[in-house]
Backbone as a printed PyTorch tensor [residue, N CA C, xyz], in Angstrom:
tensor([[[-17.7850, -15.9110,   5.1170],
         [-16.6930, -15.2380,   5.8040],
         [-17.1300, -13.8160,   6.1470]],

        [[-16.9670, -13.4540,   7.3950],
         [-17.3510, -12.1150,   7.8470],
         [-16.3040, -11.0930,   7.4200]],

        [[-16.7650,  -9.9770,   6.9030],
         [-15.8740,  -8.8950,   6.4910],
         [-15.6540,  -7.9790,   7.6830]],

        [[-14.3950,  -7.7630,   8.0140],
         [-14.0420,  -6.8530,   9.0950],
         [-13.0200,  -5.8540,   8.5820]],

        [[-12.7270,  -4.8650,   9.4030],
         [-11.7290,  -3.8630,   9.0430],
         [-10.3700,  -4.5070,   8.7650]],

        [[-10.0630,  -5.5780,   9.4700],
         [ -8.7560,  -6.2190,   9.3430],
         [ -8.6160,  -7.0480,   8.0600]],

        [[ -9.7160,  -7.5620,   7.5190],
         [ -9.5790,  -8.4000,   6.3280],
         [-10.1690,  -7.7640,   5.0640]],

        [[-10.5290,  -6.5060,   5.1500],
         [-11.0830,  -5.8130,   3.9860],
         [ -9.9610,  -5.1960,   3.1670]],

        [[ -9.9770,  -5.4070,   1.8700],
         [ -8.9580,  -4.8780,   0.9640],
         [ -9.4630,  -3.5740,   0.3480]],

        [[ -8.9660,  -2.4490,   0.8470],
         [ -9.4080,  -1.1400,   0.3590],
         [ -9.0070,  -0.8760,  -1.0880]],

        [[ -8.0040,  -1.5980,  -1.5870],
         [ -7.6120,  -1.4260,  -2.9900],
         [ -8.7460,  -1.8210,  -3.9310]],

        [[ -9.6140,  -2.7030,  -3.4720],
         [-10.7530,  -3.1060,  -4.2950],
         [-11.6990,  -1.9420,  -4.5570]],

        [[-11.7360,  -0.9690,  -3.6480],
         [-12.6530,   0.1650,  -3.8280],
         [-12.3190,   0.9830,  -5.0700]],

        [[-11.0360,   1.2310,  -5.2870],
         [-10.6600,   2.0150,  -6.4750],
         [-10.9240,   1.2250,  -7.7430]],

        [[-10.6360,  -0.0810,  -7.7050],
         [-10.9390,  -0.9260,  -8.8650],
         [-12.4430,  -0.9070,  -9.1170]],

        [[-13.2190,  -1.0650,  -8.0610],
         [-14.6690,  -1.0540,  -8.1930],
         [-15.1670,   0.2710,  -8.7690]],

        [[-14.6300,   1.3750,  -8.3010],
         [-15.0570,   2.6850,  -8.8000],
         [-14.8220,   2.8040, -10.3060]],

        [[-13.6800,   2.3390, -10.7790],
         [-13.3730,   2.4370, -12.2060],
         [-14.2410,   1.4690, -13.0050]],

        [[-14.4750,   0.2790, -12.4770],
         [-15.3560,  -0.6750, -13.1570],
         [-16.7670,  -0.1050, -13.2670]],

        [[-17.2510,   0.4930, -12.1810],
         [-18.5960,   1.0650, -12.2120],
         [-18.6980,   2.2140, -13.2040]],

        [[-17.6170,   2.9480, -13.3600],
         [-17.6120,   4.0760, -14.3000],
         [-17.5090,   3.6070, -15.7480]],

        [[-16.6050,   2.6640, -16.0050],
         [-16.3330,   2.2470, -17.3860],
         [-17.2210,   1.1080, -17.8700]],

        [[-17.6910,   0.3030, -16.9320],
         [-18.4960,  -0.8870, -17.2520],
         [-17.7570,  -1.8340, -18.1850]],

        [[-16.4150,  -1.8510, -18.0440],
         [-15.5990,  -2.6620, -18.9300],
         [-14.2750,  -2.9770, -18.2250]],

        [[-13.9330,  -4.2610, -18.1070],
         [-12.7080,  -4.6170, -17.3760],
         [-11.4390,  -4.2380, -18.1410]],

        [[-11.4920,  -4.2880, -19.4670],
         [-10.3130,  -3.9100, -20.2610],
         [-10.0310,  -2.4150, -20.1250]],

        [[-11.0540,  -1.5970, -20.2610],
         [-10.8900,  -0.1460, -20.1080],
         [-10.4890,   0.2010, -18.6780]],

        [[-11.0790,  -0.4910, -17.7170],
         [-10.7180,  -0.2620, -16.3110],
         [ -9.2430,  -0.5840, -16.0870]],

        [[ -8.7710,  -1.6670, -16.6730],
         [ -7.3610,  -2.0550, -16.5300],
         [ -6.4400,  -0.9820, -17.1140]],

        [[ -6.8170,  -0.4540, -18.2650],
         [ -6.0090,   0.6050, -18.8810],
         [ -5.9460,   1.8330, -17.9820]],

        [[ -7.0700,   2.2220, -17.4190],
         [ -7.0970,   3.4000, -16.5310],
         [ -6.3010,   3.1750, -15.2600]],

        [[ -6.3000,   1.9370, -14.7790],
         [ -5.6020,   1.6160, -13.5320],
         [ -4.1500,   1.2130, -13.7670]],

        [[ -3.7350,   1.2150, -15.0310],
         [ -2.3700,   0.8260, -15.4060],
         [ -2.0410,  -0.5740, -14.8910]],

        [[ -2.9410,  -1.4910, -15.1540],
         [ -2.7400,  -2.8830, -14.7650],
         [ -3.2830,  -3.7720, -15.8730]],

        [[ -3.2630,  -5.0570, -15.6600],
         [ -3.7270,  -5.9820, -16.6900],
         [ -5.2170,  -6.2700, -16.5490]],

        [[ -5.8190,  -6.6750, -17.6470],
         [ -7.2340,  -7.0340, -17.6260],
         [ -7.4770,  -8.2420, -16.7180]],

        [[ -6.6120,  -9.2750, -16.7300],
         [ -6.8310, -10.3920, -15.8060],
         [ -6.7890,  -9.9670, -14.3280]],

        [[ -5.9520,  -8.9810, -14.0070],
         [ -5.8970,  -8.4920, -12.6220],
         [ -7.2150,  -7.8240, -12.2350]],

        [[ -7.7830,  -7.0540, -13.1450],
         [ -9.0700,  -6.4070, -12.8800],
         [-10.1710,  -7.4600, -12.7720]],

        [[-10.1200,  -8.4890, -13.6170],
         [-11.1110,  -9.5670, -13.5410],
         [-11.0240, -10.3090, -12.2070]],

        [[ -9.8110, -10.5370, -11.7180],
         [ -9.6430, -11.1730, -10.3960],
         [-10.2310, -10.2850,  -9.3050]],

        [[ -9.9840,  -8.9920,  -9.4110],
         [-10.5430,  -8.0530,  -8.4300],
         [-12.0690,  -8.0480,  -8.5020]],

        [[-12.6040,  -8.0910,  -9.7050],
         [-14.0610,  -8.1150,  -9.8680],
         [-14.6490,  -9.3690,  -9.2230]],

        [[-13.9570, -10.4890,  -9.3540],
         [-14.4220, -11.7230,  -8.7190],
         [-14.4760, -11.5460,  -7.1950]],

        [[-13.4470, -10.9260,  -6.6330],
         [-13.4190, -10.6650,  -5.1830],
         [-14.5380,  -9.7020,  -4.7870]],

        [[-14.7530,  -8.6880,  -5.6060],
         [-15.8080,  -7.6980,  -5.3460],
         [-17.1770,  -8.3740,  -5.3640]],

        [[-17.3710,  -9.2540,  -6.3340],
         [-18.6430,  -9.9860,  -6.4200],
         [-18.8710, -10.8320,  -5.1670]],

        [[-17.8130, -11.4790,  -4.6990],
         [-17.9230, -12.2760,  -3.4660],
         [-18.2080, -11.3840,  -2.2670]],

        [[-17.5160, -10.2570,  -2.2120],
         [-17.6570,  -9.3370,  -1.0890],
         [-19.0880,  -8.8220,  -0.9510]],

        [[-19.6740,  -8.4170,  -2.0710],
         [-21.0090,  -7.8390,  -2.0490],
         [-22.1200,  -8.8510,  -2.3340]],

        [[-21.7020, -10.1000,  -2.6130],
         [-22.6740, -11.1530,  -2.9320],
         [-23.6230, -10.6940,  -4.0500]],

        [[-23.0020, -10.1490,  -5.0990],
         [-23.7550,  -9.5810,  -6.2210],
         [-22.8870,  -9.6480,  -7.4670]],

        [[-23.5070,  -9.7680,  -8.6390],
         [-22.7460,  -9.8290,  -9.8920],
         [-22.0900,  -8.5010, -10.2660]],

        [[-22.5860,  -7.3970,  -9.7740],
         [-22.0750,  -6.0360, -10.0060],
         [-22.2130,  -5.6130, -11.4650]],

        [[-21.6670,  -6.3930, -12.3780],
         [-21.6490,  -6.0690, -13.8040],
         [-22.1900,  -7.2780, -14.5530]],

        [[-23.2350,  -7.0870, -15.3670],
         [-23.8340,  -8.2000, -16.1060],
         [-24.0030,  -7.8310, -17.5770]],

        [[-23.9050,  -8.8410, -18.4220],
         [-24.0440,  -8.6160, -19.8550],
         [-25.5270,  -8.5330, -20.2160]],

        [[-25.8700,  -7.4780, -20.9470],
         [-27.2260,  -7.3060, -21.4950],
         [-27.0550,  -7.0770, -22.9860]],

        [[-27.2290,  -8.1340, -23.7550],
         [-26.9910,  -8.0340, -25.1940],
         [-25.5140,  -7.8340, -25.4490]],

        [[-25.1760,  -6.7370, -26.1190],
         [-23.7620,  -6.4410, -26.4080],
         [-23.1470,  -5.5040, -25.3760]],

        [[-23.9540,  -5.0470, -24.4200],
         [-23.4740,  -4.0920, -23.4230],
         [-23.3290,  -4.7420, -22.0530]],

        [[-22.5440,  -4.1180, -21.2030],
         [-22.4350,  -4.5210, -19.8100],
         [-23.2030,  -3.4910, -18.9950]],

        [[-24.0410,  -3.9550, -18.0810],
         [-24.8420,  -3.0590, -17.2610],
         [-24.5940,  -3.3360, -15.7870]],

        [[-24.8140,  -2.3000, -14.9900],
         [-24.6730,  -2.4250, -13.5520],
         [-25.9330,  -3.0370, -12.9610]],

        [[-25.7550,  -3.8580, -11.9570],
         [-26.8980,  -4.4010, -11.2390],
         [-27.4720,  -3.2960, -10.3490]],

        [[-28.6980,  -3.4620,  -9.8510],
         [-29.2390,  -2.4630,  -8.9200],
         [-28.3420,  -2.2480,  -7.6960]],

        [[-27.7540,  -3.3290,  -7.1980],
         [-26.8320,  -3.2140,  -6.0520],
         [-25.6230,  -2.3650,  -6.4410]],

        [[-25.0870,  -2.5710,  -7.6430],
         [-23.9410,  -1.7930,  -8.1200],
         [-24.2970,  -0.3160,  -8.2410]],

        [[-25.5120,  -0.0240,  -8.6720],
         [-25.9660,   1.3700,  -8.7620],
         [-26.0010,   2.0090,  -7.3730]],

        [[-26.4490,   1.2590,  -6.3630],
         [-26.4550,   1.7680,  -4.9820],
         [-25.0360,   2.0540,  -4.5040]],

        [[-24.1420,   1.1150,  -4.7760],
         [-22.7430,   1.2590,  -4.3530],
         [-22.1150,   2.4680,  -5.0370]],

        [[-22.3790,   2.6120,  -6.3310],
         [-21.7940,   3.7110,  -7.1130],
         [-22.1630,   5.0720,  -6.5180]],

        [[-23.3900,   5.1950,  -6.0350],
         [-23.8460,   6.4660,  -5.4630],
         [-23.0560,   6.8520,  -4.2070]],

        [[-22.5570,   5.8720,  -3.4840],
         [-21.8490,   6.1420,  -2.2250],
         [-20.3260,   6.1180,  -2.3640]],

        [[-19.8330,   5.4120,  -3.3520],
         [-18.4080,   5.0930,  -3.4320],
         [-17.4920,   6.2950,  -3.5940]],

        [[-17.8670,   7.2530,  -4.3970],
         [-17.0130,   8.4150,  -4.6430],
         [-16.6800,   9.1460,  -3.3450]],

        [[-17.6830,   9.3740,  -2.5250],
         [-17.4580,  10.0510,  -1.2510],
         [-16.5730,   9.2520,  -0.3160]],

        [[-16.7610,   7.9320,  -0.3020],
         [-15.9570,   7.0650,   0.5650],
         [-14.4950,   7.1170,   0.1540]],

        [[-14.2330,   6.9970,  -1.1410],
         [-12.8440,   7.0270,  -1.6300],
         [-12.2090,   8.3830,  -1.3350]],

        [[-12.9410,   9.4660,  -1.5470],
         [-12.3990,  10.7990,  -1.2500],
         [-12.0750,  10.9390,   0.2340]],

        [[-12.9310,  10.4330,   1.1010],
         [-12.6800,  10.5040,   2.5410],
         [-11.4350,   9.7100,   2.9290]],

        [[-11.2800,   8.5270,   2.3610],
         [-10.0980,   7.7080,   2.6560],
         [ -8.8360,   8.3950,   2.1410]],

        [[ -8.8950,   8.9400,   0.9240],
         [ -7.7410,   9.6550,   0.3670],
         [ -7.3340,  10.8290,   1.2510]],

        [[ -8.3190,  11.5930,   1.7350],
         [ -8.0180,  12.7200,   2.6280],
         [ -7.3760,  12.2400,   3.9220]],

        [[ -7.8500,  11.1240,   4.4210],
         [ -7.3420,  10.5790,   5.6720],
         [ -5.8830,  10.1470,   5.5550]],

        [[ -5.5370,   9.4660,   4.4760],
         [ -4.1820,   8.9290,   4.3510],
         [ -3.2100,   9.8610,   3.6560]],

        [[ -3.6850,  10.8770,   2.9910],
         [ -2.8100,  11.8100,   2.2840],
         [ -2.7530,  13.1700,   2.9580]],

        [[ -2.6470,  13.1400,   4.2750],
         [ -2.5350,  14.3940,   5.0150],
         [ -1.2110,  15.0490,   4.6310]],

        [[ -1.2920,  16.2600,   4.2240],
         [ -0.1140,  16.9870,   3.7740],
         [  0.6870,  17.5210,   4.9630]],

        [[  1.9730,  17.2110,   4.9590],
         [  2.8830,  17.7560,   5.9660],
         [  3.8620,  18.6650,   5.2360]],

        [[  3.5810,  19.9510,   5.2540],
         [  4.4590,  20.8640,   4.5370],
         [  5.7070,  21.1440,   5.3710]],

        [[  6.8060,  21.3110,   4.6880],
         [  8.0910,  21.5700,   5.3210],
         [  8.4970,  23.0050,   5.0340]],

        [[  8.7270,  23.7690,   6.1060],
         [  9.1860,  25.1450,   5.9740],
         [ 10.5310,  25.2450,   6.6790]],

        [[ 11.6410,  25.3010,   5.9240],
         [ 12.9650,  25.3200,   6.5490],
         [ 13.1910,  26.5390,   7.4420]],

        [[ 12.4640,  27.6150,   7.2030],
         [ 12.6400,  28.8200,   8.0230],
         [ 12.0910,  28.6310,   9.4300]],

        [[ 11.1230,  27.7670,   9.5980],
         [ 10.5220,  27.5830,  10.9210],
         [ 10.8290,  26.2190,  11.5350]],

        [[ 11.4820,  25.3320,  10.7880],
         [ 11.7740,  23.9830,  11.2930],
         [ 12.8310,  24.0420,  12.3920]],

        [[ 12.6130,  23.2730,  13.4410],
         [ 13.5480,  23.3010,  14.5650],
         [ 14.2370,  21.9670,  14.7970]],

        [[ 14.1290,  21.0370,  13.8800],
         [ 14.7770,  19.7390,  14.0750],
         [ 16.2660,  19.8270,  13.7360]],

        [[ 17.0030,  18.8380,  14.1900],
         [ 18.4350,  18.7460,  13.8750],
         [ 18.5670,  17.8760,  12.6300]],

        [[ 19.3030,  18.3790,  11.6550],
         [ 19.4910,  17.6660,  10.4060],
         [ 20.9610,  17.3350,  10.2640]],

        [[ 21.2450,  16.0670,  10.1330],
         [ 22.6320,  15.6210,   9.9600],
         [ 22.7900,  15.1020,   8.5430]],

        [[ 23.8450,  15.5380,   7.8690],
         [ 24.1220,  15.1090,   6.5140],
         [ 25.4470,  14.3730,   6.5270]],

        [[ 25.4580,  13.1820,   5.9830],
         [ 26.6880,  12.3920,   5.9210],
         [ 27.1270,  12.2940,   4.4650]],

        [[ 28.3920,  12.6490,   4.2120],
         [ 28.9500,  12.5240,   2.8630],
         [ 30.3880,  12.0570,   2.9850]],

        [[ 30.9090,  11.4730,   1.9420],
         [ 32.3110,  11.0400,   2.0160],
         [ 33.2360,  12.2320,   1.7580]],

        [[ 34.4880,  12.0740,   2.1080],
         [ 35.4450,  13.1980,   2.0800],
         [ 35.6900,  13.7440,   0.6790]],

        [[ 35.5890,  12.9010,  -0.3330],
         [ 35.8400,  13.4150,  -1.6840],
         [ 34.7320,  14.3680,  -2.1280]],

        [[ 33.5420,  14.1690,  -1.6620],
         [ 32.4420,  15.0870,  -1.9750],
         [ 32.4880,  16.2960,  -1.0350]],

        [[ 32.8840,  16.0760,   0.2240],
         [ 32.9090,  17.1450,   1.2220],
         [ 33.8280,  18.2980,   0.8030]],

        [[ 34.8870,  17.9970,   0.0630],
         [ 35.8190,  19.0660,  -0.3560],
         [ 35.1260,  20.1180,  -1.1940]],

        [[ 34.0720,  19.7810,  -1.8820],
         [ 33.3530,  20.7500,  -2.7000],
         [ 32.5230,  21.7130,  -1.8650]],

        [[ 32.2340,  21.3290,  -0.6060],
         [ 31.3880,  22.1520,   0.2650],
         [ 32.1660,  22.8930,   1.3380]],

        [[ 33.4690,  22.7120,   1.3920],
         [ 34.2320,  23.3820,   2.4490],
         [ 34.8890,  24.6640,   1.9920]]])
């Protein structure tokens, strides 16, 4: 299946970033405030997406694959760029705002403001 902008799940990037940092799905789940099975499902999707195991067991530890190390080097900047793009701050200054603001309240509350 070809990955395109329309079928790519950007939520996987944040999960991937935490997995790459923690090297543990349980710890990643705690940091992401979600369940371990949800992180494991995301890891399965990530593995399919990159056609790589990403995280492999070496003895008692989990280690990143070489591909995961490459991804980790680039991922932080990508996530920061996406966050900047979607979290553009629109500050509101009532002294300079020129829009019309209508407030609707029922008559029993309106008596307190008249």
